[in-house]
């Protein structure tokens, strides 16, 4: 299934997973948010790796559903070799799956370059995270860092984990507000 606003596109994005993981609505929304990117849903990573040369040349982003986390880990080197310009991210709904995936990576492992895309965000926040990933950032949600050892934490998040004393000084309400803001909760909801 593919959605695009324009007949001509400069890039292609792939969602790897079932229609339950990446609905037609998600594909339509991403097509409207990123009008020059054609988004295609494929069932498996093998389907992607067996694709045509045109997909390889134009691929800018690959989002893999959490149900295929092990396949992503097993094929990450092939993906990076085949799709040199593409950004890769694991989408998740279950925190434990994403934490386990993060723990597999280290700074020298290709998995350390894979971003993490939470699927439980409001659609506008979700699109903003996708935009970061497509722009070359490796996004890892704060909620995942609690289960990752400091030596395995992504480089960008290591600085945040070095200051636990400051977090301990916050009240429970202040920590709740900080968590809500980091998850992208609307300001009026936080204020309520």
PDB file of C-alpha atoms in Angstrom, residues 81-170:
ATOM      1  CA  UNK A  81      24.799  -1.239   3.167  1.00  0.00           C
ATOM      2  CA  UNK A  82      21.846  -1.334   0.768  1.00  0.00           C
ATOM      3  CA  UNK A  83      20.140   1.913   1.840  1.00  0.00           C
ATOM      4  CA  UNK A  84      23.149   4.135   2.550  1.00  0.00           C
ATOM      5  CA  UNK A  85      21.191   7.401   2.822  1.00  0.00           C
ATOM      6  CA  UNK A  86      18.208   6.032   4.744  1.00  0.00           C
ATOM      7  CA  UNK A  87      17.470   6.719   8.389  1.00  0.00           C
ATOM      8  CA  UNK A  88      16.271   3.648  10.270  1.00  0.00           C
ATOM      9  CA  UNK A  89      13.975   3.565  13.302  1.00  0.00           C
ATOM     10  CA  UNK A  90      12.143   0.969  15.356  1.00  0.00           C
ATOM     11  CA  UNK A  91       8.530   1.859  16.144  1.00  0.00           C
ATOM     12  CA  UNK A  92       7.140   0.617  19.427  1.00  0.00           C
ATOM     13  CA  UNK A  93       4.055   0.460  21.570  1.00  0.00           C
ATOM     14  CA  UNK A  94       5.469  -1.823  24.270  1.00  0.00           C
ATOM     15  CA  UNK A  95       8.229  -0.187  26.306  1.00  0.00           C
ATOM     16  CA  UNK A  96       9.911  -3.498  27.163  1.00  0.00           C
ATOM     17  CA  UNK A  97      10.425  -4.389  23.481  1.00  0.00           C
ATOM     18  CA  UNK A  98      12.102  -1.036  22.774  1.00  0.00           C
ATOM     19  CA  UNK A  99      14.259  -1.245  25.930  1.00  0.00           C
ATOM     20  CA  UNK A 100      15.416  -4.741  24.984  1.00  0.00           C
ATOM     21  CA  UNK A 101      16.269  -3.487  21.511  1.00  0.00           C
ATOM     22  CA  UNK A 102      18.295  -0.589  22.928  1.00  0.00           C
ATOM     23  CA  UNK A 103      20.227  -2.940  25.188  1.00  0.00           C
ATOM     24  CA  UNK A 104      21.389  -4.924  22.154  1.00  0.00           C
ATOM     25  CA  UNK A 105      23.230  -1.910  20.787  1.00  0.00           C
ATOM     26  CA  UNK A 106      26.514  -0.367  21.812  1.00  0.00           C
ATOM     27  CA  UNK A 107      28.398   2.648  20.541  1.00  0.00           C
ATOM     28  CA  UNK A 108      30.243   0.635  17.874  1.00  0.00           C
ATOM     29  CA  UNK A 109      27.317  -1.590  16.925  1.00  0.00           C
ATOM     30  CA  UNK A 110      25.199  -0.489  13.920  1.00  0.00           C
ATOM     31  CA  UNK A 111      22.124  -0.795  16.163  1.00  0.00           C
ATOM     32  CA  UNK A 112      23.358   2.301  17.987  1.00  0.00           C
ATOM     33  CA  UNK A 113      22.386   4.301  14.882  1.00  0.00           C
ATOM     34  CA  UNK A 114      18.742   3.154  14.924  1.00  0.00           C
ATOM     35  CA  UNK A 115      16.220   5.680  16.239  1.00  0.00           C
ATOM     36  CA  UNK A 116      13.165   4.795  18.290  1.00  0.00           C
ATOM     37  CA  UNK A 117       9.697   6.008  17.235  1.00  0.00           C
ATOM     38  CA  UNK A 118       6.958   5.833  19.894  1.00  0.00           C
ATOM     39  CA  UNK A 119       3.567   4.969  18.415  1.00  0.00           C
ATOM     40  CA  UNK A 120       1.544   6.132  21.433  1.00  0.00           C
ATOM     41  CA  UNK A 121       2.006   9.856  20.832  1.00  0.00           C
ATOM     42  CA  UNK A 122      -0.600  12.275  19.545  1.00  0.00           C
ATOM     43  CA  UNK A 123      -0.350  12.393  15.766  1.00  0.00           C
ATOM     44  CA  UNK A 124       1.208  15.885  15.607  1.00  0.00           C
ATOM     45  CA  UNK A 125       3.920  14.935  18.104  1.00  0.00           C
ATOM     46  CA  UNK A 126       4.446  11.638  16.337  1.00  0.00           C
ATOM     47  CA  UNK A 127       4.958  13.480  13.033  1.00  0.00           C
ATOM     48  CA  UNK A 128       7.443  15.827  14.730  1.00  0.00           C
ATOM     49  CA  UNK A 129       9.489  12.855  15.967  1.00  0.00           C
ATOM     50  CA  UNK A 130       9.349  11.302  12.497  1.00  0.00           C
ATOM     51  CA  UNK A 131      10.545  14.622  11.070  1.00  0.00           C
ATOM     52  CA  UNK A 132      13.536  14.546  13.461  1.00  0.00           C
ATOM     53  CA  UNK A 133      14.386  11.004  12.427  1.00  0.00           C
ATOM     54  CA  UNK A 134      14.087  11.844   8.738  1.00  0.00           C
ATOM     55  CA  UNK A 135      16.321  14.856   9.348  1.00  0.00           C
ATOM     56  CA  UNK A 136      19.111  12.630  10.599  1.00  0.00           C
ATOM     57  CA  UNK A 137      18.565  12.698  14.355  1.00  0.00           C
ATOM     58  CA  UNK A 138      18.600   9.531  16.419  1.00  0.00           C
ATOM     59  CA  UNK A 139      15.579   9.928  18.671  1.00  0.00           C
ATOM     60  CA  UNK A 140      15.284   7.848  21.853  1.00  0.00           C
ATOM     61  CA  UNK A 141      12.360   8.633  24.202  1.00  0.00           C
ATOM     62  CA  UNK A 142      13.226   9.377  27.805  1.00  0.00           C
ATOM     63  CA  UNK A 143      10.852   6.664  29.075  1.00  0.00           C
ATOM     64  CA  UNK A 144      13.145   4.028  27.586  1.00  0.00           C
ATOM     65  CA  UNK A 145      16.299   5.171  29.307  1.00  0.00           C
ATOM     66  CA  UNK A 146      15.261   3.929  32.751  1.00  0.00           C
ATOM     67  CA  UNK A 147      15.775   0.321  31.664  1.00  0.00           C
ATOM     68  CA  UNK A 148      19.092   0.862  29.890  1.00  0.00           C
ATOM     69  CA  UNK A 149      22.421   0.690  31.694  1.00  0.00           C
ATOM     70  CA  UNK A 150      24.413   3.913  31.512  1.00  0.00           C
ATOM     71  CA  UNK A 151      27.226   2.321  29.487  1.00  0.00           C
ATOM     72  CA  UNK A 152      24.653   1.283  26.865  1.00  0.00           C
ATOM     73  CA  UNK A 153      22.703   4.555  26.788  1.00  0.00           C
ATOM     74  CA  UNK A 154      22.870   6.569  23.564  1.00  0.00           C
ATOM     75  CA  UNK A 155      25.558   9.265  23.624  1.00  0.00           C
ATOM     76  CA  UNK A 156      23.006  12.097  23.587  1.00  0.00           C
ATOM     77  CA  UNK A 157      21.238  10.714  26.622  1.00  0.00           C
ATOM     78  CA  UNK A 158      24.357  10.000  28.712  1.00  0.00           C
ATOM     79  CA  UNK A 159      24.545  13.625  29.784  1.00  0.00           C
ATOM     80  CA  UNK A 160      20.973  13.434  31.063  1.00  0.00           C
ATOM     81  CA  UNK A 161      21.691  10.287  33.068  1.00  0.00           C
ATOM     82  CA  UNK A 162      24.722  11.865  34.787  1.00  0.00           C
ATOM     83  CA  UNK A 163      22.572  14.291  36.801  1.00  0.00           C
ATOM     84  CA  UNK A 164      20.217  12.094  38.852  1.00  0.00           C
ATOM     85  CA  UNK A 165      20.799  14.225  41.976  1.00  0.00           C
ATOM     86  CA  UNK A 166      19.002  17.157  40.376  1.00  0.00           C
ATOM     87  CA  UNK A 167      15.987  14.992  39.549  1.00  0.00           C
ATOM     88  CA  UNK A 168      15.867  13.796  43.140  1.00  0.00           C
ATOM     89  CA  UNK A 169      15.450  17.426  44.262  1.00  0.00           C
ATOM     90  CA  UNK A 170      12.233  17.781  42.270  1.00  0.00           C
TER      91      UNK A 170
END
